[in-house]
Every structure is written in C-alpha cells, then in structure tokens.
PDB file of C-alpha atoms in Angstrom:
ATOM      1  CA  ASP A   1       0.111  -0.134   0.048  1.00  0.00           C
ATOM      2  CA  ILE A   2       2.774   2.126   1.131  1.00  0.00           C
ATOM      3  CA  LEU A   3       4.426   1.714  -2.524  1.00  0.00           C
ATOM      4  CA  SER A   4       1.509   2.319  -4.290  1.00  0.00           C
ATOM      5  CA  LYS A   5       1.123   5.679  -2.656  1.00  0.00           C
ATOM      6  CA  ILE A   6       4.633   6.543  -3.466  1.00  0.00           C
ATOM      7  CA  THR A   7       4.350   5.650  -7.110  1.00  0.00           C
ATOM      8  CA  GLY A   8       0.912   6.648  -7.985  1.00  0.00           C
ATOM      9  CA  LYS A   9       0.458   2.379  -9.075  1.00  0.00           C
ATOM     10  CA  LYS A  10      -1.978   0.302  -9.171  1.00  0.00           C
ATOM     11  CA  TYR A  11      -0.969  -3.040  -7.907  1.00  0.00           C
ATOM     12  CA  ALA A  12      -2.009  -6.650  -8.150  1.00  0.00           C
ATOM     13  CA  VAL A  13      -1.410  -7.628  -4.287  1.00  0.00           C
ATOM     14  CA  SER A  14      -2.817  -4.938  -1.886  1.00  0.00           C
ATOM     15  CA  SER A  15      -3.338  -5.183   2.778  1.00  0.00           C
ATOM     16  CA  VAL A  16      -7.350  -5.789   1.211  1.00  0.00           C
ATOM     17  CA  ARG A  17      -6.937  -8.132  -1.509  1.00  0.00           C
ATOM     18  CA  VAL A  18      -4.186 -10.176   1.680  1.00  0.00           C
ATOM     19  CA  LYS A  19      -6.845  -9.478   3.987  1.00  0.00           C
ATOM     20  CA  LYS A  20      -9.551 -10.820   1.877  1.00  0.00           C
ATOM     21  CA  PHE A  21      -7.950 -13.946   0.798  1.00  0.00           C
ATOM     22  CA  CYS A  22      -7.036 -15.089   4.482  1.00  0.00           C
ATOM     23  CA  ALA A  23     -10.375 -14.365   5.527  1.00  0.00           C
ATOM     24  CA  THR A  24     -12.730 -16.916   6.573  1.00  0.00           C
ATOM     25  CA  THR A  25     -15.223 -18.104   3.953  1.00  0.00           C
ATOM     26  CA  GLN A  26     -16.863 -20.893   5.867  1.00  0.00           C
ATOM     27  CA  PHE A  27     -21.263 -20.338   6.818  1.00  0.00           C
ATOM     28  CA  ASP A  28     -23.310 -22.389   8.964  1.00  0.00           C
ATOM     29  CA  ALA A  29     -25.899 -23.279   6.314  1.00  0.00           C
ATOM     30  CA  THR A  30     -28.148 -24.805   9.427  1.00  0.00           C
ATOM     31  CA  LYS A  31     -31.301 -22.622   9.020  1.00  0.00           C
ATOM     32  CA  VAL A  32     -30.774 -22.620   5.790  1.00  0.00           C
ATOM     33  CA  HIS A  33     -31.363 -26.568   5.298  1.00  0.00           C
ATOM     34  CA  SER A  34     -33.492 -25.951   7.748  1.00  0.00           C
ATOM     35  CA  SER A  35     -36.215 -24.449   6.385  1.00  0.00           C
ATOM     36  CA  GLY A  36     -36.403 -26.966   3.345  1.00  0.00           C
ATOM     37  CA  PHE A  37     -34.262 -24.372   0.344  1.00  0.00           C
ATOM     38  CA  VAL A  38     -33.345 -26.997  -1.958  1.00  0.00           C
ATOM     39  CA  ALA A  39     -30.247 -25.610  -3.898  1.00  0.00           C
ATOM     40  CA  PRO A  40     -30.654 -25.601  -8.042  1.00  0.00           C
ATOM     41  CA  TYR A  41     -26.914 -27.186  -8.359  1.00  0.00           C
ATOM     42  CA  THR A  42     -24.134 -28.853  -6.501  1.00  0.00           C
ATOM     43  CA  LEU A  43     -21.479 -27.267  -5.528  1.00  0.00           C
ATOM     44  CA  SER A  44     -19.248 -29.206  -7.855  1.00  0.00           C
ATOM     45  CA  GLN A  45     -22.195 -28.170 -10.625  1.00  0.00           C
ATOM     46  CA  GLY A  46     -21.796 -24.595  -9.282  1.00  0.00           C
ATOM     47  CA  LEU A  47     -18.580 -24.343 -10.214  1.00  0.00           C
ATOM     48  CA  ASP A  48     -18.249 -25.883 -13.247  1.00  0.00           C
ATOM     49  CA  ARG A  49     -21.017 -23.832 -14.462  1.00  0.00           C
ATOM     50  CA  THR A  50     -18.074 -20.507 -12.529  1.00  0.00           C
ATOM     51  CA  LEU A  51     -15.787 -21.717 -14.789  1.00  0.00           C
ATOM     52  CA  GLN A  52     -17.648 -22.385 -17.660  1.00  0.00           C
ATOM     53  CA  TYR A  53     -19.040 -18.417 -17.890  1.00  0.00           C
ATOM     54  CA  GLU A  54     -16.567 -16.554 -16.560  1.00  0.00           C
ATOM     55  CA  PHE A  55     -13.167 -18.591 -17.776  1.00  0.00           C
ATOM     56  CA  VAL A  56     -14.380 -20.861 -21.359  1.00  0.00           C
ATOM     57  CA  HIS A  57     -17.260 -19.278 -22.895  1.00  0.00           C
ATOM     58  CA  ALA A  58     -17.486 -16.010 -25.088  1.00  0.00           C
ATOM     59  CA  LYS A  59     -19.174 -13.280 -23.165  1.00  0.00           C
ATOM     60  CA  LYS A  60     -22.318 -12.018 -24.231  1.00  0.00           C
ATOM     61  CA  ASP A  61     -22.780  -9.031 -22.360  1.00  0.00           C
ATOM     62  CA  ASP A  62     -20.005  -6.260 -20.808  1.00  0.00           C
ATOM     63  CA  ILE A  63     -20.682  -6.593 -18.162  1.00  0.00           C
ATOM     64  CA  THR A  64     -17.348  -6.584 -15.772  1.00  0.00           C
ATOM     65  CA  PHE A  65     -17.038  -6.840 -11.696  1.00  0.00           C
ATOM     66  CA  VAL A  66     -14.052  -5.151  -9.742  1.00  0.00           C
ATOM     67  CA  SER A  67     -13.188  -4.956  -7.145  1.00  0.00           C
ATOM     68  CA  GLU A  68     -11.706  -2.392  -4.033  1.00  0.00           C
TER      69      GLU A  68
END
C-alpha cells in the first residue's frame, strides 16, 4: 500500500486483497437447510458453471465486476 501511494500505481497485491484471501469464508447453512431450501445446483455443478461462464465461453455482455 505504501509503495502504491509513493509511485501512484495500483498493484495486483494490496493489504485489502491479502485480508480477503486470509479471511474465513465458511458459513453455517443449518438454518437455510432447515427452512426447506434446496439448492438448484450442487457445489460441483455451480463451480463448473461459473468456470465455464468466466473462462471458457465467449462473453455475451459487457458486464465487468470490479472489486476494491
């Protein structure tokens, strides 16, 4: 972050990205499952669909997601 401020350049690694990477991203889905919710896709299917959309198939729109 300091180097970024000094040089005025934005780098791929920042303290925010490191914090996000190191953060706990698990959650307890007990309440969701007990409510009767049924996921439309398995975790494996969801991951496969995401990877296909993001990296395999040509984009059909100009939507870009930017973080930070």
